[in-house]
mmCIF file of C-alpha atoms in Angstrom:
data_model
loop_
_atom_site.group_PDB
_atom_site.id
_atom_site.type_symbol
_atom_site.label_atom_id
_atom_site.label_comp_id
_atom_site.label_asym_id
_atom_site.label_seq_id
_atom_site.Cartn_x
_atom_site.Cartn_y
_atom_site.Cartn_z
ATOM 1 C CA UNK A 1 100.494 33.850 -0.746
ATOM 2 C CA UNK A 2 98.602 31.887 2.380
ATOM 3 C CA UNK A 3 100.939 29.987 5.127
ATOM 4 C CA UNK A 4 102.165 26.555 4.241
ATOM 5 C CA UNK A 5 101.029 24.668 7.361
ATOM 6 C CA UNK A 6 103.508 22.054 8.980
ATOM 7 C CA UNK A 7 101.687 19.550 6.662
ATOM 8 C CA UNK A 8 103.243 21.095 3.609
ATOM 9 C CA UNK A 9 99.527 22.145 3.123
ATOM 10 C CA UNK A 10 97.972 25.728 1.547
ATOM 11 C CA UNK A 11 95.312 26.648 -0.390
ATOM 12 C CA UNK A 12 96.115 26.595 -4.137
ATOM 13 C CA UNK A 13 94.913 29.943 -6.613
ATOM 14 C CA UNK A 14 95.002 31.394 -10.251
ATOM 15 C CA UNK A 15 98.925 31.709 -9.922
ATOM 16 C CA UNK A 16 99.043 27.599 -9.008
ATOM 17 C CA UNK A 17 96.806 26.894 -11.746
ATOM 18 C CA UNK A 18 99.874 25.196 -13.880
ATOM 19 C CA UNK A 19 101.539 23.503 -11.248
ATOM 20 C CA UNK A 20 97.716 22.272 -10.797
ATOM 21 C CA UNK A 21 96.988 20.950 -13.729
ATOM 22 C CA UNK A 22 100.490 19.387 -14.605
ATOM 23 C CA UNK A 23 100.090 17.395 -10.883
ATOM 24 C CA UNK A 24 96.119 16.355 -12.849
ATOM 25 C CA UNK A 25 97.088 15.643 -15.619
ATOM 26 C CA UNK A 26 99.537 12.975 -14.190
ATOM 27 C CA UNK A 27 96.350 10.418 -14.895
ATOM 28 C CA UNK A 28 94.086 12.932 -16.809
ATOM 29 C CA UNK A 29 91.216 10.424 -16.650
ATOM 30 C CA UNK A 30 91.362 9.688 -13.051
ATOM 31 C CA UNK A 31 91.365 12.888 -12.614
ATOM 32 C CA UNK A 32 88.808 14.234 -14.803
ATOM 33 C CA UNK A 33 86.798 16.212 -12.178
ATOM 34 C CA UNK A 34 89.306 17.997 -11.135
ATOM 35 C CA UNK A 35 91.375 18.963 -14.303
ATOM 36 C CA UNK A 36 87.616 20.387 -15.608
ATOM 37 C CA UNK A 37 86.695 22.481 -12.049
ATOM 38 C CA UNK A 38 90.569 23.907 -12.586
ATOM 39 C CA UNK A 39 90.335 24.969 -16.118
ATOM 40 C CA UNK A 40 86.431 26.305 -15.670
ATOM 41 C CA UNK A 41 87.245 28.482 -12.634
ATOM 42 C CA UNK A 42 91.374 29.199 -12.892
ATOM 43 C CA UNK A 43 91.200 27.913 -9.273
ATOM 44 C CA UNK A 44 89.830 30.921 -8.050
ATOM 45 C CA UNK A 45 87.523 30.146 -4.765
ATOM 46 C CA UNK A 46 84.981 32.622 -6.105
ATOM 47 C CA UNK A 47 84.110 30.037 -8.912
ATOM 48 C CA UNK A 48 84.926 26.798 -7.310
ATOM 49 C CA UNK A 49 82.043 27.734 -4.543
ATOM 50 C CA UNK A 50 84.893 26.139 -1.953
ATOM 51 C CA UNK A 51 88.456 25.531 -2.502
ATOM 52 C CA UNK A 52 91.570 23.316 -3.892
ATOM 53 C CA UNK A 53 94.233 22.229 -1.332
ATOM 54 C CA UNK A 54 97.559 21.422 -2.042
ATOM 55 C CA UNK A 55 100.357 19.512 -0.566
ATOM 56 C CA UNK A 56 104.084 20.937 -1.142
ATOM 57 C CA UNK A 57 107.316 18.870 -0.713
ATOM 58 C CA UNK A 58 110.432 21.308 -1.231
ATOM 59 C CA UNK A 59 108.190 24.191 -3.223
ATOM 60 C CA UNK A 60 107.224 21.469 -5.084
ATOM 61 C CA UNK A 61 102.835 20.929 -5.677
ATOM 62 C CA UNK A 62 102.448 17.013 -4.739
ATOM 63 C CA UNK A 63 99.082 16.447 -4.126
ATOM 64 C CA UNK A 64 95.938 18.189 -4.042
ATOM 65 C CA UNK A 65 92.430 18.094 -2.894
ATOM 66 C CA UNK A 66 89.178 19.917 -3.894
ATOM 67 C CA UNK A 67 87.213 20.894 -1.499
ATOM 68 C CA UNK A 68 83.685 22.020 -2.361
ATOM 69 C CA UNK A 69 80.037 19.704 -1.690
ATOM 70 C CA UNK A 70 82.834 17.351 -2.945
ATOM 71 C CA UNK A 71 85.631 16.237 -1.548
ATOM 72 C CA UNK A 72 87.960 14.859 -3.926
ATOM 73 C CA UNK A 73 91.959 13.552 -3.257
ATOM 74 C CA UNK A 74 93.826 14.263 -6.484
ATOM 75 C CA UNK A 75 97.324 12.046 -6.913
ATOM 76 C CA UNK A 76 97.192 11.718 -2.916
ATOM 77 C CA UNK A 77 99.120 9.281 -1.180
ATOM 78 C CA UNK A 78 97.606 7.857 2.003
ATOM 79 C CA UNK A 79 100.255 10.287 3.354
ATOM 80 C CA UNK A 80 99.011 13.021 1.377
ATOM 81 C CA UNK A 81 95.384 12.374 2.801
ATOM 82 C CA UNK A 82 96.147 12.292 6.299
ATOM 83 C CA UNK A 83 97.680 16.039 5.715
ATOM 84 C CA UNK A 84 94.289 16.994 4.054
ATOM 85 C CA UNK A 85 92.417 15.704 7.201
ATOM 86 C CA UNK A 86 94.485 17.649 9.459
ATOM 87 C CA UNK A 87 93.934 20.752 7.523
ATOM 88 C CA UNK A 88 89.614 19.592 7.302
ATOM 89 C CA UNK A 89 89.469 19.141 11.352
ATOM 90 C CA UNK A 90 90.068 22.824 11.749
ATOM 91 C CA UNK A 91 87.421 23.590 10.580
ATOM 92 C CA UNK A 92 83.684 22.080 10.465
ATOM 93 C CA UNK A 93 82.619 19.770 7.871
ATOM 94 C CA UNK A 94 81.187 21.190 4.618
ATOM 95 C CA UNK A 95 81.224 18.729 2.012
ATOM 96 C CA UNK A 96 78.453 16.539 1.120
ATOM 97 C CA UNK A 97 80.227 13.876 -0.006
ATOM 98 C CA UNK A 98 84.192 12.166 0.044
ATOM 99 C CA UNK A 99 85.037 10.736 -3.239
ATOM 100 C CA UNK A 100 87.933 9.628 -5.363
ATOM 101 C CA UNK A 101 90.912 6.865 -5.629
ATOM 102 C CA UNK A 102 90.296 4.318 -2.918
ATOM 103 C CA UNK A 103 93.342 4.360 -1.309
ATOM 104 C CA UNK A 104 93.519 8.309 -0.761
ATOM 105 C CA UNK A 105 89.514 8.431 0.388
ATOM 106 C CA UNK A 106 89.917 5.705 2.947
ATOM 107 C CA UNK A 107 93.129 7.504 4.699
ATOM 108 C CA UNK A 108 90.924 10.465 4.796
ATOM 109 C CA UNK A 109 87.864 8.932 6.236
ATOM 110 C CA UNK A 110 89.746 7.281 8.877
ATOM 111 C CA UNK A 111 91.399 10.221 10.232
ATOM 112 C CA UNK A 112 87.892 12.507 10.193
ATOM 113 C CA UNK A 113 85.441 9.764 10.684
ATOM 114 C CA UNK A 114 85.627 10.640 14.572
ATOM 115 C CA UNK A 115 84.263 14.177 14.271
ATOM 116 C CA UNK A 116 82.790 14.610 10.752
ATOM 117 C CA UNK A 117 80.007 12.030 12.422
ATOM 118 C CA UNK A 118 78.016 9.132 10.930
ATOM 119 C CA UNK A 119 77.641 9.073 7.459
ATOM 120 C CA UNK A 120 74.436 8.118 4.824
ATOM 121 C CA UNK A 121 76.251 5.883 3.166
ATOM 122 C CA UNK A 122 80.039 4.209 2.933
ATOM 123 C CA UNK A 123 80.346 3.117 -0.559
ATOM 124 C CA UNK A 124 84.154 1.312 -0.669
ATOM 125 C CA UNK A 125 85.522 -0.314 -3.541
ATOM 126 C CA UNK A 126 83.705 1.538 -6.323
ATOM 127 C CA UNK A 127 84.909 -0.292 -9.816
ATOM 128 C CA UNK A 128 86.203 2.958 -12.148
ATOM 129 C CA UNK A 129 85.937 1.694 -16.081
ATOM 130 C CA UNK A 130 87.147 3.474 -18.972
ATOM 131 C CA UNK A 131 86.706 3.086 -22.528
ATOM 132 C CA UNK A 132 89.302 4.568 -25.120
ATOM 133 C CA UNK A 133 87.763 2.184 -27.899
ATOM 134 C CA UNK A 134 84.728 1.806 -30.359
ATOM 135 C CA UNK A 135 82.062 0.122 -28.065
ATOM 136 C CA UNK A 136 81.740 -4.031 -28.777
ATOM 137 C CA UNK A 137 78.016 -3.703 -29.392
ATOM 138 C CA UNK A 138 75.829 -2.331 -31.619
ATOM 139 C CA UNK A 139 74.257 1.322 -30.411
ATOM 140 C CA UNK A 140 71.146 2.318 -30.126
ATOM 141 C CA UNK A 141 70.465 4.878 -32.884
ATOM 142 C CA UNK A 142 67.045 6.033 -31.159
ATOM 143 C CA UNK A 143 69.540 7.700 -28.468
ATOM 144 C CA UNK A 144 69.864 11.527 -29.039
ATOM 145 C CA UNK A 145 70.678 14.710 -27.214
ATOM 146 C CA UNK A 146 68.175 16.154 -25.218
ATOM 147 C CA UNK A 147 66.734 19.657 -25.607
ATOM 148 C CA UNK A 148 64.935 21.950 -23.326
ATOM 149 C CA UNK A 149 62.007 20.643 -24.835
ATOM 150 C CA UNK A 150 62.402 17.226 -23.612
ATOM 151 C CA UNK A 151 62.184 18.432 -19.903
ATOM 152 C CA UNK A 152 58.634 17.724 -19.117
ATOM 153 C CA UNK A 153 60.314 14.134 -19.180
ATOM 154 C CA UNK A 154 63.531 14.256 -18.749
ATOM 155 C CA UNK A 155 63.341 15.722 -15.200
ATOM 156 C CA UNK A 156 61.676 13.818 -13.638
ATOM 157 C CA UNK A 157 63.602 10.691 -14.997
ATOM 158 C CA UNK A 158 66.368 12.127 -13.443
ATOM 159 C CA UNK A 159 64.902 12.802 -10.250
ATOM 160 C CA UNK A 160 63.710 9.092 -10.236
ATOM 161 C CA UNK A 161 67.619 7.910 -10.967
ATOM 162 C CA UNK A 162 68.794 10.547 -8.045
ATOM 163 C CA UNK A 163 66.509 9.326 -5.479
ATOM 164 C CA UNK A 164 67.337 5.761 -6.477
ATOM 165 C CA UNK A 165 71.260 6.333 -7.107
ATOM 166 C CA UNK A 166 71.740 8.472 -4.071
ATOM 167 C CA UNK A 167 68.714 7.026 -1.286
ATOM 168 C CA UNK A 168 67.435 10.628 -1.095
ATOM 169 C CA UNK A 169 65.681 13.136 -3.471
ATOM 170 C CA UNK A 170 67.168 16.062 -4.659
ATOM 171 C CA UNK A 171 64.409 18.183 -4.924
ATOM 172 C CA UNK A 172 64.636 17.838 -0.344
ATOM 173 C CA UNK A 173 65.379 20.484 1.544
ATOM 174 C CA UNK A 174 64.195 22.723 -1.757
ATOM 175 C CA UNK A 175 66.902 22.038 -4.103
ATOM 176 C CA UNK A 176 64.397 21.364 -6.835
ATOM 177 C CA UNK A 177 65.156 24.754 -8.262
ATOM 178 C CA UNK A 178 68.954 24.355 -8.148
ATOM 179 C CA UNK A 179 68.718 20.638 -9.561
ATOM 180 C CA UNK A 180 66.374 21.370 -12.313
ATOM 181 C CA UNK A 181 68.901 24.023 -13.141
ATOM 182 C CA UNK A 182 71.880 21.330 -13.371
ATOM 183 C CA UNK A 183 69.851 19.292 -15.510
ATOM 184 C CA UNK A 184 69.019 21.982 -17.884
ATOM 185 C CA UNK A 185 72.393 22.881 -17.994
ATOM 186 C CA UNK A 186 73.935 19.438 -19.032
ATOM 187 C CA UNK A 187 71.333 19.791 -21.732
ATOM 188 C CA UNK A 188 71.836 23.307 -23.049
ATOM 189 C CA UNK A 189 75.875 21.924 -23.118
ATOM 190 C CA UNK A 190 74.986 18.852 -25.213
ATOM 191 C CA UNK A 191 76.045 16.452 -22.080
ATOM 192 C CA UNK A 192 72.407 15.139 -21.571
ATOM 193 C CA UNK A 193 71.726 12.057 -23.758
ATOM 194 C CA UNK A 194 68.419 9.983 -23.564
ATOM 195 C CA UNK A 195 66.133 7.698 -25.773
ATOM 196 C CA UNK A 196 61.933 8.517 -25.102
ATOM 197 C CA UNK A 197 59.631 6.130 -26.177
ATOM 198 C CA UNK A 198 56.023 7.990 -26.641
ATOM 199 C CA UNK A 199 57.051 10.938 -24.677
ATOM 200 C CA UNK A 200 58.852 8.507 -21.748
ATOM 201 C CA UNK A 201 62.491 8.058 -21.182
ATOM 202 C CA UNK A 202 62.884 4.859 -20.827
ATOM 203 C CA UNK A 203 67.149 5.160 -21.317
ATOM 204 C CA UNK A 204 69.265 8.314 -20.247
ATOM 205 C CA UNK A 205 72.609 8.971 -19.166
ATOM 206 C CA UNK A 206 74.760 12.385 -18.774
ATOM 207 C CA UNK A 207 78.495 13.540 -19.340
ATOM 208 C CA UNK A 208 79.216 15.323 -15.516
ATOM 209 C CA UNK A 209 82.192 16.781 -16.615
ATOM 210 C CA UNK A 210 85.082 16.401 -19.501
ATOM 211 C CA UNK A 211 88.095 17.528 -21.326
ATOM 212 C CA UNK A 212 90.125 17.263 -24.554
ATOM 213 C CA UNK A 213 91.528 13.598 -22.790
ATOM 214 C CA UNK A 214 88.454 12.098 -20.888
ATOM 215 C CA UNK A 215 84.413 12.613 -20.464
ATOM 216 C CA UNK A 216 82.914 11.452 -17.198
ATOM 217 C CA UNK A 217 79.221 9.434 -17.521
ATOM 218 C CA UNK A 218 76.676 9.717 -14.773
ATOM 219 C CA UNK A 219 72.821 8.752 -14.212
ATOM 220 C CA UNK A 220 72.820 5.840 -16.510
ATOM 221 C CA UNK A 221 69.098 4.996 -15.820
ATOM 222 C CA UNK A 222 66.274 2.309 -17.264
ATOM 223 C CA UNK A 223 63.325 2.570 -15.331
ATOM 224 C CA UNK A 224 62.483 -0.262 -13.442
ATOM 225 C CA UNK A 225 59.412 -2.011 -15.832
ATOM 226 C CA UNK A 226 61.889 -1.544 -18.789
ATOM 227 C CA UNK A 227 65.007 -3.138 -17.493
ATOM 228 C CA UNK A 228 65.967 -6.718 -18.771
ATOM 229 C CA UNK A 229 65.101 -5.553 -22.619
ATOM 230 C CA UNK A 230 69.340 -4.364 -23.624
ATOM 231 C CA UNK A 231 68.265 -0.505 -23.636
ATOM 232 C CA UNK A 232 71.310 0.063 -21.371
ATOM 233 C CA UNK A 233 73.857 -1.707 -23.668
ATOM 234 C CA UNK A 234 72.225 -0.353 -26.150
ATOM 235 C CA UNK A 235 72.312 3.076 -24.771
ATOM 236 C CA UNK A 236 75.618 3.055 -23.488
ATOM 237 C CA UNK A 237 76.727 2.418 -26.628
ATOM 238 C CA UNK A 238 75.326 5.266 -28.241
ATOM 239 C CA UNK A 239 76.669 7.425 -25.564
ATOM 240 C CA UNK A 240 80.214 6.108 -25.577
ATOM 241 C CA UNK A 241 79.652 6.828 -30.008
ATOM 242 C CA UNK A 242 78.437 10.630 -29.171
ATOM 243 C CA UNK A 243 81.567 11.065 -26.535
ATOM 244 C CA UNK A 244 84.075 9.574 -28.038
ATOM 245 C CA UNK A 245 83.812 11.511 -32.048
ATOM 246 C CA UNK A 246 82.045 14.727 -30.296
ATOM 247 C CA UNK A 247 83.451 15.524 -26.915
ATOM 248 C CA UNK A 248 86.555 13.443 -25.911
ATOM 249 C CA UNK A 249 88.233 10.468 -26.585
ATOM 250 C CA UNK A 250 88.306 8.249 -23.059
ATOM 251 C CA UNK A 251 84.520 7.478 -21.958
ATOM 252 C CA UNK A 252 84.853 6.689 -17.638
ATOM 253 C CA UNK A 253 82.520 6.143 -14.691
ATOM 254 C CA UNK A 254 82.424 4.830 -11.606
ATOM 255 C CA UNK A 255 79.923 1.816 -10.522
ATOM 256 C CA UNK A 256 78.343 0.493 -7.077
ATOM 257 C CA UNK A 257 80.988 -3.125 -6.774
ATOM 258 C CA UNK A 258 77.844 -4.570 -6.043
ATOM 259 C CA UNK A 259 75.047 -3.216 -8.510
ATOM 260 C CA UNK A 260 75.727 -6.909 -10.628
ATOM 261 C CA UNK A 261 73.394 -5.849 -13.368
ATOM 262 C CA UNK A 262 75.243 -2.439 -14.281
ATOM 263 C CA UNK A 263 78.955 -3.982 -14.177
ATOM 264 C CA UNK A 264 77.433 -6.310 -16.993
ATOM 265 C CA UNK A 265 75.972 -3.955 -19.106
ATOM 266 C CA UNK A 266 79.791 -1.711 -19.054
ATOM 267 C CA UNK A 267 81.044 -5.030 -19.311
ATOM 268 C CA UNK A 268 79.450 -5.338 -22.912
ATOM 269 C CA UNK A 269 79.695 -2.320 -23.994
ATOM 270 C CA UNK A 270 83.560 -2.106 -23.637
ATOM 271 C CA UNK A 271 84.285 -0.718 -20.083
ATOM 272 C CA UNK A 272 87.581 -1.947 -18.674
ATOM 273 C CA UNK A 273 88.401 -1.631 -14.724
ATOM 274 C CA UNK A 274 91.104 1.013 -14.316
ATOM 275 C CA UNK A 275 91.029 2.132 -10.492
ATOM 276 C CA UNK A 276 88.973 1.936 -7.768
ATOM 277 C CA UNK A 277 87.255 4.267 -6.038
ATOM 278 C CA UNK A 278 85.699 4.927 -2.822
ATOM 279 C CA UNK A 279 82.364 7.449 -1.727
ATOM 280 C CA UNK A 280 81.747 8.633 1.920
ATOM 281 C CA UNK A 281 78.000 10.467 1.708
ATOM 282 C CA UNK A 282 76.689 12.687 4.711
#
């Protein structure tokens, strides 16, 4: 078993896996990401292309925090985070991005901010909604599943949301290959959800990652000349229909505090604030 540090920190394995998910499933929707990356890979690093940390009091697990492209704090304390960023200064920075709870992300951030070097983008105060509830409008029944036959449009829609989302595309520094890959495998899982009209998707949003509690939404997207017509409340309702009675029962995501015209549109369809969350990208 590796060395618990002085910080009560080691890296956790297949033999923590319960411990894990028990600490997870403390707020199984908060913690979505992480309860699916530890029941997909058992915690072994092989699968989780990085690793899961975790913070012991008295043999006891604590807190945790996955550490892969993304960082994520899971039931961290700001306590709990500052251990974490002792642990990530000894070594160099690998993750793309920081994300999760605010509270845990900003203890973190302040502690590596010195040496991990300016960031893309601070994103603080992220509103995280949930829906556990039939959606208050009515859906749009033109939404469907996608299917590899769709991709001709469908990825480049979602390159078009990346770039916008994230401020850079994902196809630079030749990840076109590894992102068309993601996008064909949301499909091929039934995750990938979009409306075309004549052969253009003109509404499309994805599941990133779920369980038998909770399903995580991502790239909600209207493209530009179409926005202002109710395709995302539309669409968002059909998505929250397909999660809820097909995948899980708690629809979440997590929304830019000041992107105005997508808090409205979760707004109508249902969405609640539960949490808030923070982003650090590099």
């Amino acid at each position: 078993m590796p060395t618990v540090t002085r910080h009560g920190v080691r890296p956790l394995g297949s033999a923590d896996l319960d411990a894990f998910l028990a600490l997870a499933g403390q707020d199984p929707v908060v913690n979505v990401f992480a309860l699916y990356r530890a029941r997909t890979t058992s915690l072994e690093p092989r699968w989780l292309g990085g690793e899961v940390w975790g913070r012991f009091d008295n043999g006891e697990l604590v807190a945790a925090c996955h550490v892969g492209a993304n960082l994520v704090p899971i039931q961290a304390s700001a306590d709990d985070a500052r251990a974490f960023a002792e642990r990530a200064l000894t070594r160099s920075r690998s993750v793309s991005t920081i994300v999760g709870p605010h509270e845990a992300v900003e203890s973190f951030w302040n502690h590596v901010a010195e040496s991990w070097g300016k960031p893309r983008e601070l994103r603080w105060q992220q509103p995280h909604l949930v829906i556990d509830e039939p959606p208050h409008v009515e859906a749009d029944h033109r939404v469907r599943r996608t299917t590899r036959q769709d991709m001709a449009a469908l990825y480049p829609a979602c390159v078009a949301m990346y770039t916008e989302e994230v401020g850079v595309s994902p196809e630079a520094g030749g990840g076109a290959d590894l992102y068309r890959a993601r996008v064909t495998q949301l499909t091929s899982r039934g995750w990938s959800f979009a409306r075309f009209d004549e052969g253009r998707v003109v509404f499309k949003a994805e599941v990133a990652c779920a369980t038998e509690d909770a399903a995580q939404v991502q790239g909600v997207w209207v493209p530009a000349d179409r926005r202002g017509e109710g395709l995302a409340v539309a669409g968002m309702a059909a998505v929250v229909d397909f999660v809820q009675h097909e995948i899980a029962p708690t629809v979440s995501l997590y929304v830019n505090e000041w992107n105005a015209p997508a808090r409205r549109v979760y707004e109508a369809v249902g969405f609640r604030e539960s949490a808030r969350f923070s982003t650090v990208m590099f």
